[in-house]
């Protein structure tokens, strides 16, 4: 039994070393290749978020399908996905105004339909956005 264990442990170590080393080398190479795209992607996202913030209506909604809560909620989730938070610069006020608009559109039965857009679609997307904001 001891002889078998003395043989298996070094063999297992050798197998792990040969498997893991190439994986880490490939991971480092892939990370280096991805790095050249990060700046371009971040710049494109920043341009899109800047456009969205400038497109926001005075009441906090975003254009598209009337004053649809779903459109507003999806726009806000784009800011949240990039790490921006309510009240924090540079887009905190944009997020706050949109959240206030969605909350103000709540119906007496609790739904977040708003004046434009489908009932369940708007309610579900607005609810998802509010969950993300509160998180």
XYZ file of N, CA and C in Angstrom, residues 10-130:
363
model
N 3.531 11.240 -6.621
C 4.368 11.963 -7.592
C 3.783 11.940 -9.002
N 3.127 10.836 -9.374
C 2.510 10.752 -10.696
C 1.389 11.780 -10.821
N 0.560 11.889 -9.793
C -0.520 12.864 -9.793
C 0.031 14.284 -9.873
N 1.087 14.575 -9.143
C 1.708 15.894 -9.195
C 2.236 16.208 -10.587
N 2.832 15.212 -11.239
C 3.347 15.395 -12.594
C 2.209 15.675 -13.575
N 1.122 14.919 -13.466
C -0.021 15.111 -14.362
C -0.610 16.507 -14.164
N -0.814 16.920 -12.922
C -1.355 18.251 -12.656
C -0.442 19.349 -13.184
N 0.836 19.189 -13.027
C 1.780 20.199 -13.509
C 1.729 20.321 -15.028
N 1.626 19.209 -15.721
C 1.598 19.275 -17.188
C 0.282 19.808 -17.700
N -0.796 19.616 -16.955
C -2.101 20.111 -17.392
C -2.261 21.588 -17.053
N -1.876 21.996 -15.873
C -2.127 23.358 -15.415
C -1.196 24.399 -16.009
N 0.029 24.063 -16.276
C 0.960 25.049 -16.820
C 0.508 25.551 -18.186
N 0.157 24.672 -19.123
C -0.296 25.208 -20.411
C -1.577 26.032 -20.294
N -2.472 25.695 -19.368
C -3.695 26.463 -19.194
C -3.364 27.879 -18.746
N -2.469 28.028 -17.778
C -2.128 29.368 -17.301
C -1.402 30.171 -18.377
N -0.587 29.512 -19.169
C 0.105 30.205 -20.260
C -0.909 30.691 -21.291
N -1.892 29.833 -21.620
C -2.933 30.232 -22.575
C -3.777 31.360 -22.001
N -4.079 31.314 -20.718
C -4.879 32.367 -20.085
C -4.145 33.700 -20.130
N -2.842 33.701 -19.865
C -2.072 34.933 -19.924
C -2.051 35.501 -21.338
N -1.917 34.628 -22.327
C -1.895 35.074 -23.713
C -3.245 35.670 -24.100
N -4.341 34.999 -23.701
C -5.680 35.498 -24.017
C -5.940 36.829 -23.327
N -5.496 36.975 -22.083
C -5.695 38.231 -21.363
C -4.955 39.367 -22.063
N -3.769 39.088 -22.570
C -3.010 40.102 -23.295
C -3.691 40.515 -24.583
N -4.275 39.540 -25.284
C -4.979 39.852 -26.524
C -6.264 40.633 -26.252
N -6.960 40.293 -25.181
C -8.192 41.007 -24.833
C -7.916 42.431 -24.392
N -6.783 42.660 -23.784
C -6.461 43.975 -23.227
C -6.480 45.058 -24.301
N -6.090 44.729 -25.519
C -6.048 45.756 -26.558
C -7.442 46.235 -26.951
N -8.485 45.446 -26.632
C -9.855 45.838 -26.959
C -10.539 46.587 -25.821
N -10.036 46.480 -24.613
C -10.695 47.098 -23.465
C -10.846 48.603 -23.623
N -9.814 49.282 -24.065
C -9.890 50.736 -24.209
C -10.934 51.134 -25.245
N -10.964 50.431 -26.360
C -11.928 50.754 -27.410
C -13.357 50.485 -26.951
N -13.565 49.379 -26.258
C -14.906 49.055 -25.763
C -15.337 50.069 -24.707
N -14.450 50.390 -23.780
C -14.788 51.378 -22.751
C -15.105 52.741 -23.364
N -14.362 53.130 -24.371
C -14.636 54.406 -25.027
C -15.994 54.396 -25.718
N -16.336 53.291 -26.356
C -17.632 53.181 -27.025
C -18.776 53.205 -26.008
N -18.611 52.506 -24.900
C -19.643 52.501 -23.855
C -19.794 53.899 -23.267
N -18.692 54.566 -22.986
C -18.756 55.924 -22.442
C -19.460 56.879 -23.403
N -19.202 56.732 -24.691
C -19.879 57.568 -25.691
C -21.376 57.302 -25.680
N -21.759 56.017 -25.595
C -23.180 55.662 -25.549
C -23.864 56.192 -24.304
N -23.217 56.081 -23.156
C -23.811 56.575 -21.915
C -23.924 58.101 -21.923
N -22.947 58.766 -22.494
C -23.010 60.223 -22.621
C -24.193 60.626 -23.500
N -24.391 59.886 -24.600
C -25.536 60.149 -25.483
C -26.849 59.949 -24.730
N -26.943 58.858 -23.985
C -28.170 58.602 -23.227
C -28.444 59.716 -22.224
N -27.422 60.135 -21.511
C -27.640 61.179 -20.495
C -28.109 62.481 -21.134
N -27.606 62.792 -22.316
C -28.022 64.008 -23.005
C -29.408 63.867 -23.632
N -29.865 62.632 -23.845
C -31.173 62.388 -24.448
C -32.300 62.367 -23.422
N -31.965 62.329 -22.154
C -32.996 62.225 -21.114
C -33.905 63.446 -21.140
N -35.203 63.183 -21.011
C -36.198 64.247 -20.994
C -36.201 64.920 -19.616
N -36.710 66.144 -19.526
C -36.732 66.850 -18.238
C -37.468 66.087 -17.129
N -38.462 65.270 -17.492
C -39.211 64.533 -16.465
C -38.502 63.259 -16.011
N -37.343 62.953 -16.604
C -36.579 61.767 -16.218
C -36.709 60.604 -17.162
N -37.682 60.655 -18.072
C -37.865 59.560 -19.022
C -36.861 59.680 -20.169
N -36.812 58.636 -20.975
C -35.970 58.632 -22.169
C -36.870 58.482 -23.378
N -36.498 59.069 -24.509
C -37.367 59.001 -25.686
C -37.489 57.577 -26.223
N -38.670 57.299 -26.752
C -38.940 55.999 -27.352
C -40.210 55.413 -26.782
N -41.165 55.108 -27.631
C -42.436 54.513 -27.213
C -43.172 55.408 -26.205
N -43.181 56.693 -26.420
C -43.825 57.590 -25.465
C -43.008 57.653 -24.193
N -43.673 57.671 -23.066
C -42.973 57.669 -21.779
C -43.039 56.264 -21.200
N -42.468 55.344 -21.909
C -42.511 53.932 -21.531
C -41.522 53.651 -20.401
N -42.020 53.070 -19.315
C -41.137 52.727 -18.203
C -40.060 51.737 -18.617
N -40.377 50.853 -19.548
C -39.397 49.851 -19.968
C -38.195 50.508 -20.625
N -38.417 51.472 -21.486
C -37.309 52.157 -22.162
C -36.453 52.892 -21.136
N -37.098 53.602 -20.224
C -36.360 54.328 -19.192
C -35.567 53.365 -18.322
N -36.199 52.272 -17.928
C -35.524 51.294 -17.075
C -34.334 50.661 -17.782
N -34.474 50.324 -19.050
C -33.364 49.731 -19.799
C -32.206 50.716 -19.929
N -32.522 51.986 -20.136
C -31.459 53.000 -20.216
C -30.719 53.097 -18.888
N -31.444 53.087 -17.790
C -30.805 53.185 -16.482
C -29.961 51.949 -16.204
N -30.437 50.779 -16.618
C -29.647 49.567 -16.391
C -28.341 49.589 -17.164
N -28.286 50.341 -18.267
C -27.017 50.498 -18.983
C -26.007 51.253 -18.115
N -26.470 52.285 -17.425
C -25.570 53.023 -16.510
C -25.133 52.124 -15.356
N -26.079 51.397 -14.787
C -25.772 50.526 -13.655
C -24.797 49.427 -14.054
N -24.964 48.887 -15.253
C -24.095 47.796 -15.717
C -22.652 48.249 -15.862
N -22.454 49.532 -16.094
C -21.088 50.045 -16.240
C -20.525 50.546 -14.910
N -21.281 50.335 -13.833
C -20.762 50.639 -12.504
C -21.183 51.966 -11.911
N -22.052 52.702 -12.580
C -22.511 53.979 -12.038
C -23.661 53.746 -11.074
N -23.768 54.603 -10.063
C -24.771 54.450 -9.015
C -25.596 55.718 -8.880
N -26.806 55.587 -8.324
C -27.619 56.780 -8.088
C -26.893 57.754 -7.165
N -26.959 59.033 -7.518
C -26.363 60.063 -6.688
C -24.862 60.233 -6.825
N -24.203 59.350 -7.553
C -22.747 59.423 -7.702
C -22.416 59.994 -9.085
N -21.451 60.890 -9.116
C -21.027 61.494 -10.389
C -20.406 60.438 -11.292
N -20.489 60.559 -12.572
C -21.017 61.671 -13.342
C -22.492 61.519 -13.728
N -23.090 60.342 -13.528
C -24.455 60.106 -14.002
C -25.468 59.898 -12.886
N -25.112 60.212 -11.680
C -26.002 59.983 -10.549
C -27.320 60.721 -10.648
N -27.279 61.964 -11.100
C -28.514 62.744 -11.223
C -29.392 62.191 -12.345
N -28.794 61.724 -13.413
C -29.541 61.101 -14.510
C -30.289 59.877 -13.991
N -29.610 59.057 -13.233
C -30.223 57.853 -12.680
C -31.331 58.232 -11.699
N -31.073 59.184 -10.828
C -32.077 59.598 -9.841
C -33.358 60.098 -10.497
N -33.219 60.947 -11.525
C -34.413 61.485 -12.195
C -35.225 60.380 -12.844
N -34.557 59.409 -13.437
C -35.273 58.304 -14.086
C -35.973 57.423 -13.055
N -35.307 57.132 -11.959
C -35.931 56.320 -10.909
C -37.150 57.048 -10.355
N -37.030 58.360 -10.122
C -38.168 59.135 -9.630
C -39.332 59.093 -10.617
N -39.031 59.173 -11.906
C -40.077 59.133 -12.926
C -40.803 57.792 -12.906
N -40.035 56.694 -12.808
C -40.646 55.360 -12.789
C -41.498 55.190 -11.536
N -40.992 55.611 -10.389
C -41.753 55.479 -9.146
C -43.019 56.337 -9.166
N -42.936 57.521 -9.771
C -44.100 58.407 -9.843
C -45.187 57.839 -10.746
N -44.837 56.939 -11.637
C -45.826 56.377 -12.565
C -46.532 55.144 -12.007
N -46.220 54.789 -10.768
C -46.847 53.608 -10.178
C -48.358 53.796 -10.094
N -49.078 52.764 -10.506
C -50.533 52.776 -10.519
C -51.080 52.421 -9.131
N -52.356 52.716 -8.871
C -52.945 52.373 -7.574
C -52.853 50.880 -7.221
N -52.832 50.019 -8.232
C -52.728 48.578 -7.950
C -51.273 48.125 -7.767
N -50.326 49.070 -7.835
C -48.920 48.756 -7.599
C -48.098 48.525 -8.850
N -48.735 48.417 -9.992
C -47.981 48.159 -11.213
C -47.218 49.407 -11.652
N -46.131 49.170 -12.347
C -45.263 50.241 -12.834
C -45.406 50.356 -14.349
N -46.621 50.593 -14.786
C -46.898 50.591 -16.224
C -46.463 51.887 -16.874
N -46.834 52.999 -16.341
C -46.514 54.273 -16.965
C -47.479 54.575 -18.084
N -47.432 55.794 -18.612
C -48.401 56.206 -19.626
C -48.197 55.571 -21.003
N -47.043 55.016 -21.301
C -46.822 54.424 -22.620
C -46.169 53.061 -22.495
N -46.519 52.146 -23.336
C -45.879 50.835 -23.334
C -46.766 49.749 -22.759
N -46.451 48.507 -23.087
C -47.230 47.356 -22.649
C -47.179 47.164 -21.152
N -48.246 46.658 -20.602
C -48.374 46.592 -19.156
C -47.344 45.684 -18.496
N -47.335 44.416 -18.809
C -46.427 43.498 -18.122
C -44.976 43.748 -18.501
N -44.726 44.066 -19.749
C -43.351 44.334 -20.173
C -42.783 45.514 -19.395
N -43.503 46.622 -19.370
C -43.027 47.806 -18.654
C -42.871 47.522 -17.170
N -43.862 46.868 -16.588
C -43.812 46.580 -15.155
C -42.610 45.699 -14.818
N -42.384 44.648 -15.595
C -41.289 43.720 -15.295
C -39.923 44.371 -15.454
N -39.719 45.099 -16.524
C -38.427 45.740 -16.742
C -38.189 46.830 -15.693
N -39.231 47.600 -15.357
C -39.087 48.635 -14.326
C -38.791 48.012 -12.967
N -39.427 46.890 -12.667
C -39.168 46.205 -11.404
C -37.733 45.692 -11.354
N -37.253 45.141 -12.442
C -35.875 44.677 -12.509
C -34.901 45.831 -12.272
N -35.172 46.963 -12.898
C -34.309 48.133 -12.722
C -34.306 48.587 -11.266
N -35.469 48.627 -10.640
C -35.537 49.047 -9.246
C -34.782 48.072 -8.331
